[in-house]
XYZ file of C-alpha atoms in Angstrom:
325
model
C 109.572 88.320 54.799
C 108.154 90.968 56.716
C 109.897 91.029 60.124
C 108.176 90.168 63.638
C 108.791 91.091 67.399
C 107.554 89.387 70.414
C 106.203 90.994 72.861
C 105.443 89.106 76.846
C 103.273 90.584 79.777
C 102.289 89.305 82.718
C 98.615 89.118 83.414
C 97.594 87.447 87.116
C 100.480 86.001 87.104
C 100.769 84.297 84.120
C 103.107 85.003 81.315
C 101.702 85.531 77.981
C 103.673 86.398 74.345
C 102.071 87.728 70.959
C 103.834 88.065 67.781
C 103.569 91.080 65.704
C 104.679 92.909 62.697
C 107.617 95.796 63.149
C 105.192 98.257 63.104
C 102.828 97.812 65.498
C 101.378 99.846 67.736
C 99.620 99.709 71.624
C 96.607 99.834 69.773
C 97.733 96.622 68.206
C 98.542 95.651 71.123
C 95.168 96.176 72.937
C 93.386 94.520 70.066
C 95.000 91.156 70.025
C 94.888 90.833 73.823
C 91.255 91.224 73.390
C 91.068 89.036 70.427
C 93.140 86.222 72.542
C 92.036 86.623 76.286
C 88.807 88.150 75.366
C 89.496 91.308 77.485
C 87.713 94.268 76.098
C 90.103 97.092 75.085
C 88.070 99.240 77.792
C 89.054 96.770 81.025
C 92.415 97.031 79.844
C 95.394 99.256 81.242
C 98.963 98.661 80.839
C 101.813 98.793 83.621
C 105.044 99.232 82.023
C 108.353 99.791 83.407
C 110.653 101.646 83.863
C 109.030 105.449 83.073
C 105.760 104.917 80.965
C 103.860 103.883 84.133
C 100.300 103.209 83.889
C 98.735 103.353 80.262
C 94.915 102.895 79.703
C 93.065 102.472 76.599
C 92.831 104.076 74.569
C 96.059 105.501 75.729
C 97.461 108.857 75.312
C 99.783 107.948 72.644
C 97.499 105.260 70.380
C 100.749 105.155 67.795
C 103.208 103.693 71.025
C 105.206 101.394 68.347
C 105.465 98.283 70.551
C 109.339 98.185 69.371
C 109.917 100.416 71.850
C 108.433 98.445 74.843
C 110.855 95.298 74.119
C 113.099 95.749 76.948
C 110.395 96.628 79.436
C 108.370 95.061 81.296
C 104.806 94.666 80.843
C 101.570 94.298 83.639
C 98.400 93.587 82.234
C 95.438 95.165 84.797
C 92.282 94.138 83.776
C 89.719 91.391 85.640
C 89.672 87.574 84.224
C 86.905 87.151 81.321
C 85.226 85.081 84.314
C 85.458 87.736 86.730
C 84.321 90.354 84.253
C 80.657 88.024 83.365
C 80.144 87.392 87.395
C 80.655 91.684 87.608
C 78.134 92.020 84.721
C 75.712 88.977 86.471
C 76.104 91.287 89.326
C 75.032 94.628 87.691
C 72.287 93.032 86.152
C 70.766 91.265 89.398
C 71.254 94.447 91.252
C 69.384 96.368 88.626
C 66.217 97.375 90.582
C 62.913 95.904 89.949
C 59.725 97.610 88.054
C 56.931 98.587 91.433
C 53.437 98.476 90.957
C 53.568 101.681 93.900
C 54.782 104.677 93.845
C 58.441 104.977 95.821
C 59.048 108.169 98.169
C 62.012 109.915 97.365
C 65.062 109.343 99.225
C 66.199 111.442 102.095
C 69.974 112.899 102.374
C 71.270 111.713 104.869
C 72.413 114.638 107.005
C 74.616 113.906 109.277
C 76.859 111.946 106.231
C 79.775 114.938 104.953
C 78.921 114.257 101.292
C 81.793 116.989 100.145
C 84.403 114.422 102.093
C 83.218 111.344 100.936
C 83.459 112.566 97.337
C 86.738 113.560 98.289
C 87.932 110.546 99.325
C 86.687 108.377 96.472
C 88.833 110.996 93.998
C 91.559 111.414 96.006
C 93.309 107.646 96.708
C 94.159 104.742 94.782
C 92.798 104.179 92.071
C 93.933 100.188 91.812
C 95.580 97.914 94.298
C 98.324 95.885 93.036
C 99.775 92.337 94.995
C 102.149 90.551 93.254
C 100.328 87.401 92.269
C 103.624 85.091 92.046
C 105.206 85.648 95.690
C 103.400 83.844 98.564
C 100.181 84.977 100.140
C 99.295 87.739 97.321
C 95.969 88.454 99.613
C 97.654 88.815 102.829
C 99.654 91.671 100.771
C 96.283 92.636 99.003
C 95.330 93.313 102.593
C 98.476 95.188 103.876
C 97.570 97.430 100.811
C 94.365 98.481 101.148
C 94.781 99.178 105.017
C 96.819 101.833 103.458
C 94.723 102.809 100.997
C 91.630 103.344 104.464
C 94.495 104.184 106.678
C 92.443 107.308 108.091
C 95.521 109.507 108.143
C 96.940 108.514 104.496
C 92.939 109.096 103.569
C 93.184 113.223 105.302
C 96.572 114.016 103.841
C 95.276 112.556 100.459
C 92.359 114.676 100.286
C 94.032 117.881 101.623
C 96.420 117.815 99.235
C 94.351 116.722 96.613
C 97.096 113.463 95.223
C 95.559 111.078 93.138
C 97.567 107.646 92.200
C 96.681 105.306 89.619
C 98.448 101.869 91.211
C 99.120 101.308 94.631
C 101.611 98.200 94.742
C 104.173 95.801 96.521
C 107.562 95.676 95.171
C 109.352 92.043 95.333
C 112.325 92.712 97.481
C 115.185 90.517 95.092
C 114.385 93.038 92.390
C 115.079 96.162 94.236
C 118.111 94.542 96.488
C 122.092 96.064 95.782
C 125.167 95.236 98.035
C 125.404 98.465 98.569
C 121.289 99.707 99.198
C 117.394 98.775 99.396
C 115.106 100.317 97.648
C 111.999 100.670 100.256
C 109.339 102.981 97.679
C 109.258 104.154 94.454
C 107.239 106.811 93.043
C 106.976 106.582 89.316
C 106.083 109.777 87.308
C 104.398 111.929 90.021
C 101.472 109.113 90.945
C 100.573 106.785 88.160
C 102.126 104.252 90.390
C 103.356 103.400 94.094
C 105.447 100.399 95.114
C 106.299 99.945 98.394
C 108.724 97.074 99.824
C 105.838 95.134 102.484
C 108.114 92.135 102.722
C 110.920 91.211 104.493
C 114.088 90.178 102.728
C 113.696 86.590 103.679
C 110.247 86.648 102.408
C 109.016 84.993 105.763
C 106.708 88.080 107.003
C 105.815 91.601 105.936
C 107.525 94.843 107.228
C 105.883 97.030 110.746
C 103.126 99.053 109.214
C 103.986 102.035 110.818
C 107.496 102.259 109.142
C 105.664 101.410 105.583
C 103.550 103.991 106.233
C 106.185 106.599 106.626
C 107.513 105.363 103.553
C 104.166 106.007 102.016
C 104.269 109.989 102.844
C 107.492 110.236 101.692
C 106.509 108.748 98.290
C 103.121 110.858 98.474
C 105.598 114.058 98.683
C 107.257 113.051 95.024
C 103.670 113.994 93.760
C 104.437 117.105 93.815
C 108.994 117.694 93.982
C 111.081 115.237 92.068
C 114.466 116.393 93.514
C 115.323 115.714 97.698
C 115.902 119.752 98.037
C 113.973 121.639 101.161
C 110.388 121.948 99.372
C 110.719 118.205 99.114
C 111.459 117.585 103.051
C 109.222 120.218 104.190
C 106.165 118.375 102.249
C 107.563 114.694 103.472
C 107.428 116.495 107.180
C 103.958 117.986 107.068
C 102.354 115.156 105.001
C 103.638 112.898 108.122
C 102.491 114.798 110.430
C 99.107 114.901 108.887
C 99.194 111.006 108.690
C 99.792 111.064 112.574
C 97.369 113.767 113.630
C 94.114 112.282 111.738
C 95.049 108.418 112.892
C 92.145 108.015 115.509
C 94.853 104.705 116.192
C 97.323 106.766 117.367
C 99.182 105.749 119.950
C 100.219 102.253 119.086
C 97.536 100.599 121.470
C 95.730 98.988 118.201
C 98.546 97.849 116.590
C 99.662 95.404 119.114
C 96.336 93.507 117.733
C 96.651 93.859 113.842
C 97.867 91.193 111.517
C 100.835 93.654 110.522
C 102.358 94.670 114.095
C 105.999 93.113 113.621
C 108.073 94.903 116.730
C 111.075 92.880 115.300
C 111.187 95.754 112.427
C 113.313 99.175 113.454
C 114.091 100.313 109.783
C 117.186 101.229 109.639
C 119.084 101.541 112.218
C 116.919 101.754 115.412
C 114.330 104.906 113.906
C 116.704 106.198 111.708
C 113.969 105.274 108.303
C 115.509 108.374 106.756
C 118.907 107.461 106.602
C 119.275 106.566 103.431
C 119.604 108.362 100.024
C 116.648 109.372 98.206
C 117.669 109.067 93.493
C 114.705 109.502 91.105
C 112.072 109.261 93.418
C 112.688 106.110 95.082
C 113.723 105.683 98.412
C 116.743 103.736 99.180
C 118.826 102.394 102.124
C 122.888 102.810 101.392
C 123.330 104.483 98.172
C 124.930 107.297 97.293
C 124.804 110.415 100.378
C 127.620 112.294 98.600
C 124.711 115.392 98.109
C 125.043 115.439 102.710
C 128.209 117.109 101.962
C 126.685 119.903 99.720
C 124.536 122.404 99.314
C 121.263 120.867 99.872
C 122.581 120.055 103.474
C 122.198 123.722 104.417
C 118.087 122.894 104.124
C 118.137 119.352 106.104
C 117.597 118.365 109.176
C 119.532 117.643 112.283
C 118.449 114.194 112.289
C 118.895 113.755 108.271
C 122.206 115.092 108.892
C 122.759 112.333 111.713
C 121.606 109.242 109.764
C 124.212 110.560 106.580
C 127.078 111.320 108.982
C 126.950 107.891 110.749
C 126.461 105.484 107.488
C 129.299 107.641 106.013
C 131.381 106.910 109.505
C 130.627 103.220 109.063
C 131.733 103.852 105.050
C 135.232 105.135 106.329
C 135.546 102.264 108.835
C 135.030 99.596 106.437
C 137.408 101.423 104.238
C 139.985 101.216 107.160
C 139.515 97.755 107.694
C 139.711 96.449 104.647
C 142.940 98.694 103.685
C 144.175 97.117 106.892
C 143.986 94.230 105.567
C 145.989 94.383 102.855
C-alpha cells in the first residue's frame, strides 16, 4: 500500500485534517480543500509558518511537495462558504438596473485627491487576521483595523511604497520564554506582520501607541533584515513620519479610545527599544551581545543606554545567584 501523509490546517478557528498520497503537492491540497469545504481555489490563501509566509493560489511553486509542510503551521485564509454565498448575492443585488432614460455622466470630485486614494488602496495591509481561538477576536480585529487606518501609518506606507499581505496578532503564550517576549515579527519582508496586541494574562490589550511603534519597527524590516545603522535610521524615519502625520497627535484623543492603556509603559518606562532584534523579530530581553560589537558604533544613545541597563541587570542577577551558592 502506498504511503500516505496527513495535512492539518486551521480555518476560522476549526482544525481540519486531510489525507494525501506521499507524493502530493500544494495544488492537490487546494483541490481537496475545494472538495471538502466548498471553498474555490481562487479564494484560498495559505499562511504557512515558519518561513514560507502567505501563498495564494495558483501558488509560486504549484508542485511544492506537501511532505515539506508536515512540521509547519498552516492557516487557511478564506471566507466561509456561507460568506461567499452572501457576497455573491450582495454583488448581484448591487448591479445597476437597466434604465429607460439616459444618465448624465458623472463628474469626478475635484476636491478629492484621487492619486492619494489610489496609493492608499495599493500600499496597505491586504488582509486583517485576528486569532479566532483567543477571547474577543472582534476586538482584536478593531485594533488591527485601527492600525491599518492610522493616518500616520498610511502616510508612511505611501511614502515608502510598503505593501503587507497580512496584518495579524500573535498569541503571547507562543512567543514568550523565560528570558524574552517577542513584540513583533515580520515574515519574508512583508508577507505577514504579527503584533503582540494582548497583555500576557489575556485580560486586556497593550497601549495603542506602543503597538504602533512596534509596527514602525516591523515595517522597516520590509527593507532591511539586519539591525544595522540603515535599519535604525529607517525605523526612526518611519516613527517620525507617523507622528507628524497623526492628526490626533498630542494624546488628547486617546483617553476616550478603546485601546488607551495608561498602565502600559512598555519596557522599563519608555525604553520600548530596549530589547534585541533577531530574524525580523522585535524581542524584549534576548541576547544583546551585538551592542558590544561594531554595530554599537551606529546605535543612538537611547539604544545603548537600554542595552547597558539590561546588561547591568543580568550581571546583578548572576552575582546574586553566585552569592547564594
